[in-house]
Amino acid sequence: MANETEKPEFWESAFDEKKEMWGFTPSKSAVLTKDFFVQKLTKNILIPGIGYGRNAQIFKENGITVTGIEISKTAIELARKHYGTDMIIHHGSVTDMPFDKYQYDGIFCYALIHLLDASEREKLIRDCYNQLSDNGYMIFTMISKEAHTYGQGKFLSEDRYEIFDGVKMFFYDRESIKSEFNQYGLFEITEINENQPFFLIKCKKETTR
Ligand SMILES: C[S@@+](CC[C@H](N)C(=O)[O-])C[C@H]1O[C@@H](n2cnc3c(N)ncnc32)[C@H](O)[C@@H]1O
């Protein structure tokens, strides 16, 4: 069940009012990740927090099968309208993962993890890792403490603020990335500007056999 931290009504009303609020161009991180996944011959990926699909299309155009998870029904309807109905999108909160029993070659999670609290972030990372195939890669992007919004709004806990009503954010630095992802095959941390300073990080699930 969605809990207090990830109020679906915030995202419902945001998509209802603003519709395709980030346009149709994929984020820089999605373009870089597409190149990476193509190079690694990735065939199927999971996108938690897929929104209305602007970051999914570029993978589909490159022959990658995409499955999404999204909390907003309105965003899912927009995704269907613009990008067709051939993509499975599970309606629900990532806190209720897993939604299926598949193992994915890749996971791309853009600008979602920083919306969660500490235990939800830990569960998301673990659940994503559990749904990765051996030798699969998971790529996350998250907001950095370098963002001008860092420290604004109501203080909730270390590096976590309610920046406006209903939106709580955890701001990352290299130390918090390492402490959350090191045990999940973290091998690269890159800084990237997505209108705000973000990190793009890569993890690999090493073959266990
Ligand atoms: C900052 S937006 C990024 C959207 C998308 N990746 C993009 O840039 O096009 C975060 C997305 O995650 C969704 N979301 C927020 N909390 C969620 C949760 N707990 N479970 C699933 N989706 C969630 C929102 O509805 C929204 O679509």
Short mmCIF file of C-alpha atoms and ligand atoms in Angstrom, two decimals:
data_model
loop_
_atom_site.label_atom_id
_atom_site.label_comp_id
_atom_site.label_asym_id
_atom_site.label_seq_id
_atom_site.Cartn_x
_atom_site.Cartn_y
_atom_site.Cartn_z
CA MET A 1 0.00 0.00 0.00
CA ALA A 2 1.14 3.52 -0.72
CA ASN A 3 1.92 5.22 2.56
CA GLU A 4 2.17 8.79 3.76
CA THR A 5 5.55 9.41 2.04
CA GLU A 6 4.41 8.82 -1.50
CA LYS A 7 0.94 10.32 -1.60
CA PRO A 8 -0.49 9.21 -4.96
CA GLU A 9 -2.82 12.20 -4.94
CA PHE A 10 0.12 14.59 -5.35
CA TRP A 11 1.20 12.87 -8.57
CA GLU A 12 -2.39 12.33 -9.71
CA SER A 13 -3.20 16.00 -9.43
CA ALA A 14 0.17 17.02 -10.89
CA PHE A 15 -0.41 14.93 -14.04
CA ASP A 16 -4.07 15.86 -14.16
CA GLU A 17 -3.26 19.59 -14.11
CA LYS A 18 0.02 19.71 -16.00
CA LYS A 19 -0.29 16.62 -18.22
CA GLU A 20 3.00 16.07 -20.10
CA MET A 21 4.87 18.42 -17.79
CA TRP A 22 8.39 17.48 -18.89
CA GLY A 23 7.63 17.43 -22.62
CA PHE A 24 8.37 14.55 -24.95
CA THR A 25 12.14 14.77 -25.16
CA PRO A 26 13.92 12.08 -23.16
CA SER A 27 16.16 13.24 -20.34
CA LYS A 28 19.94 13.35 -20.92
CA SER A 29 20.26 10.45 -18.50
CA ALA A 30 17.85 8.34 -20.57
CA VAL A 31 19.85 9.02 -23.75
CA LEU A 32 23.13 8.04 -22.09
CA THR A 33 21.54 4.97 -20.53
CA LYS A 34 20.07 3.93 -23.89
CA ASP A 35 23.60 4.05 -25.41
CA PHE A 36 24.93 2.01 -22.50
CA PHE A 37 22.14 -0.60 -22.68
CA VAL A 38 22.48 -0.91 -26.47
CA GLN A 39 26.22 -1.45 -26.07
CA LYS A 40 25.54 -4.15 -23.44
CA LEU A 41 22.98 -5.85 -25.73
CA THR A 42 20.23 -5.33 -23.16
CA LYS A 43 16.93 -6.82 -24.31
CA ASN A 44 14.39 -5.98 -21.60
CA ILE A 45 14.28 -3.35 -18.91
CA LEU A 46 12.15 -2.23 -16.00
CA ILE A 47 11.45 1.47 -15.41
CA PRO A 48 10.08 2.17 -11.91
CA GLY A 49 8.32 5.58 -11.84
CA ILE A 50 7.88 5.60 -15.62
CA GLY A 51 5.58 8.65 -15.63
CA TYR A 52 3.91 9.16 -19.02
CA GLY A 53 6.72 7.35 -20.79
CA ARG A 54 8.92 10.10 -22.24
CA ASN A 55 12.02 8.19 -21.06
CA ALA A 56 10.72 4.82 -22.27
CA GLN A 57 10.28 5.53 -25.96
CA ILE A 58 13.98 5.87 -26.74
CA PHE A 59 14.61 2.35 -25.39
CA LYS A 60 11.67 0.91 -27.36
CA GLU A 61 12.96 2.58 -30.53
CA ASN A 62 16.20 0.72 -29.99
CA GLY A 63 14.56 -2.70 -29.77
CA ILE A 64 14.47 -2.90 -25.97
CA THR A 65 11.28 -4.19 -24.33
CA VAL A 66 10.15 -1.88 -21.53
CA THR A 67 8.00 -2.66 -18.50
CA GLY A 68 7.00 0.19 -16.20
CA ILE A 69 5.74 0.79 -12.69
CA GLU A 70 3.82 3.99 -12.00
CA ILE A 71 1.76 5.28 -9.09
CA SER A 72 -0.34 7.73 -11.14
CA LYS A 73 -3.20 6.31 -13.18
CA THR A 74 -3.38 9.55 -15.16
CA ALA A 75 0.29 9.25 -16.14
CA ILE A 76 -0.33 5.67 -17.32
CA GLU A 77 -3.27 6.84 -19.43
CA LEU A 78 -1.06 9.55 -20.98
CA ALA A 79 1.62 6.93 -21.72
CA ARG A 80 -0.97 4.74 -23.47
CA LYS A 81 -2.25 7.72 -25.48
CA HIS A 82 1.17 8.80 -26.72
CA TYR A 83 3.16 5.59 -26.94
CA GLY A 84 0.58 2.85 -27.48
CA THR A 85 -0.66 -0.07 -25.46
CA ASP A 86 2.06 -2.62 -26.14
CA MET A 87 4.03 -1.77 -22.99
CA ILE A 88 3.14 -3.34 -19.64
CA ILE A 89 2.85 -0.68 -16.93
CA HIS A 90 2.03 -1.92 -13.45
CA HIS A 91 -0.16 0.54 -11.57
CA GLY A 92 1.03 0.90 -7.98
CA SER A 93 3.77 2.06 -5.69
CA VAL A 94 7.35 0.83 -5.98
CA THR A 95 7.10 0.18 -2.26
CA ASP A 96 4.93 -2.81 -3.26
CA MET A 97 7.52 -4.34 -5.61
CA PRO A 98 7.81 -6.90 -7.03
CA PHE A 99 4.85 -6.69 -9.43
CA ASP A 100 5.97 -9.66 -11.52
CA LYS A 101 8.39 -12.57 -11.37
CA TYR A 102 10.60 -11.48 -14.30
CA GLN A 103 14.29 -10.87 -14.17
CA TYR A 104 15.32 -7.88 -16.25
CA ASP A 105 18.64 -7.30 -18.06
CA GLY A 106 18.45 -3.67 -17.06
CA ILE A 107 16.65 -1.27 -14.72
CA PHE A 108 16.45 2.49 -15.25
CA CYS A 109 15.04 4.48 -12.35
CA TYR A 110 14.95 8.22 -13.07
CA ALA A 111 14.30 10.86 -10.38
CA LEU A 112 12.25 8.60 -8.16
CA ILE A 113 14.43 7.25 -5.37
CA HIS A 114 15.00 10.66 -3.75
CA LEU A 115 11.22 10.93 -3.16
CA LEU A 116 11.30 8.01 -0.73
CA ASP A 117 12.22 7.72 2.93
CA ALA A 118 15.24 5.72 4.12
CA SER A 119 13.52 2.35 4.54
CA GLU A 120 11.63 2.74 1.24
CA ARG A 121 14.88 3.60 -0.57
CA GLU A 122 16.57 0.56 0.90
CA LYS A 123 13.67 -1.68 -0.16
CA LEU A 124 13.57 -0.20 -3.67
CA ILE A 125 17.28 -0.82 -4.21
CA ARG A 126 17.01 -4.39 -2.89
CA ASP A 127 13.86 -5.13 -4.92
CA CYS A 128 15.45 -3.78 -8.10
CA TYR A 129 18.59 -5.81 -7.51
CA ASN A 130 16.48 -8.95 -6.92
CA GLN A 131 14.77 -8.41 -10.29
CA LEU A 132 18.05 -8.06 -12.19
CA SER A 133 19.41 -10.96 -14.24
CA ASP A 134 22.94 -12.10 -13.52
CA ASN A 135 25.30 -9.61 -15.20
CA GLY A 136 22.43 -7.11 -15.51
CA TYR A 137 22.84 -3.41 -14.83
CA MET A 138 20.71 -1.04 -12.80
CA ILE A 139 20.98 2.68 -13.32
CA PHE A 140 19.52 5.27 -10.98
CA THR A 141 19.45 9.04 -11.16
CA MET A 142 18.87 11.18 -8.10
CA ILE A 143 19.04 14.78 -6.97
CA SER A 144 22.30 16.09 -5.55
CA LYS A 145 22.98 18.20 -2.48
CA GLU A 146 24.37 20.74 -4.98
CA ALA A 147 20.78 21.58 -6.02
CA HIS A 148 19.64 25.07 -5.01
CA THR A 149 16.59 23.51 -3.34
CA TYR A 150 18.81 21.64 -0.87
CA GLY A 151 18.07 22.88 2.64
CA GLN A 152 14.82 24.59 1.63
CA GLY A 153 11.42 23.75 3.09
CA LYS A 154 10.73 21.79 6.22
CA PHE A 155 13.60 19.77 7.66
CA LEU A 156 12.57 16.12 8.09
CA SER A 157 15.83 14.29 8.80
CA GLU A 158 19.45 14.52 7.70
CA ASP A 159 19.48 15.66 4.03
CA ARG A 160 15.70 15.17 3.71
CA TYR A 161 13.27 18.09 3.36
CA GLU A 162 9.65 18.67 2.47
CA ILE A 163 10.43 21.15 -0.28
CA PHE A 164 6.78 21.92 -0.88
CA ASP A 165 3.50 20.49 0.23
CA GLY A 166 3.47 16.75 -0.44
CA VAL A 167 6.97 16.51 -1.94
CA LYS A 168 9.70 15.18 0.31
CA MET A 169 13.19 14.83 -1.04
CA PHE A 170 16.38 13.20 0.07
CA PHE A 171 19.44 14.99 -1.33
CA TYR A 172 22.36 12.73 -2.17
CA ASP A 173 26.12 13.12 -2.08
CA ARG A 174 28.79 10.57 -2.96
CA GLU A 175 28.91 9.26 0.61
CA SER A 176 25.18 8.55 0.86
CA ILE A 177 25.24 6.96 -2.61
CA LYS A 178 28.06 4.66 -1.55
CA SER A 179 26.43 3.76 1.73
CA GLU A 180 23.11 2.85 0.05
CA PHE A 181 24.43 1.19 -3.14
CA ASN A 182 27.88 -0.24 -2.37
CA GLN A 183 26.54 -3.66 -1.46
CA TYR A 184 24.52 -3.75 -4.70
CA GLY A 185 27.37 -3.69 -7.19
CA LEU A 186 27.91 0.09 -7.44
CA PHE A 187 30.76 0.77 -9.88
CA GLU A 188 30.24 4.29 -11.29
CA ILE A 189 28.98 7.66 -10.04
CA THR A 190 28.62 10.48 -12.59
CA GLU A 191 27.37 14.03 -12.09
CA ILE A 192 24.83 15.19 -14.66
CA ASN A 193 22.73 18.32 -15.04
CA GLU A 194 19.02 17.67 -15.62
CA ASN A 195 17.89 21.28 -15.04
CA GLN A 196 19.06 20.50 -11.52
CA PRO A 197 22.31 18.80 -10.49
CA PHE A 198 21.76 15.05 -10.46
CA PHE A 199 23.87 11.94 -10.06
CA LEU A 200 23.69 9.06 -12.51
CA ILE A 201 24.94 5.87 -10.95
CA LYS A 202 25.51 2.37 -12.30
CA CYS A 203 25.41 -0.97 -10.49
CA LYS A 204 26.14 -4.44 -11.87
CA LYS A 205 24.81 -7.72 -10.57
CA GLU A 206 27.75 -10.10 -10.82
CA THR A 207 27.12 -13.68 -11.84
CA THR A 208 26.78 -15.79 -8.73
CA ARG A 209 27.65 -19.10 -10.36
C1 LIG B 1 10.09 13.06 -10.84
S1 LIG B 1 8.98 12.05 -11.69
C2 LIG B 1 9.95 11.33 -12.99
C3 LIG B 1 9.06 10.80 -14.09
C4 LIG B 1 9.72 10.16 -15.31
N1 LIG B 1 10.75 9.23 -14.94
C5 LIG B 1 10.15 11.21 -16.29
O1 LIG B 1 11.06 11.98 -15.99
O2 LIG B 1 9.57 11.29 -17.35
C6 LIG B 1 8.68 10.74 -10.61
C7 LIG B 1 7.68 9.73 -11.18
O3 LIG B 1 7.55 8.67 -10.24
C8 LIG B 1 6.17 8.47 -9.95
N2 LIG B 1 6.13 8.03 -8.56
C9 LIG B 1 6.30 8.78 -7.44
N3 LIG B 1 6.28 8.01 -6.35
C10 LIG B 1 6.08 6.74 -6.80
C11 LIG B 1 5.98 5.48 -6.14
N4 LIG B 1 6.06 5.38 -4.82
N5 LIG B 1 5.80 4.38 -6.90
C12 LIG B 1 5.71 4.46 -8.26
N6 LIG B 1 5.81 5.62 -8.93
C13 LIG B 1 5.99 6.74 -8.21
C14 LIG B 1 5.50 9.79 -10.20
O4 LIG B 1 4.13 9.66 -10.46
C15 LIG B 1 6.30 10.28 -11.39
O5 LIG B 1 5.78 9.77 -12.59
#
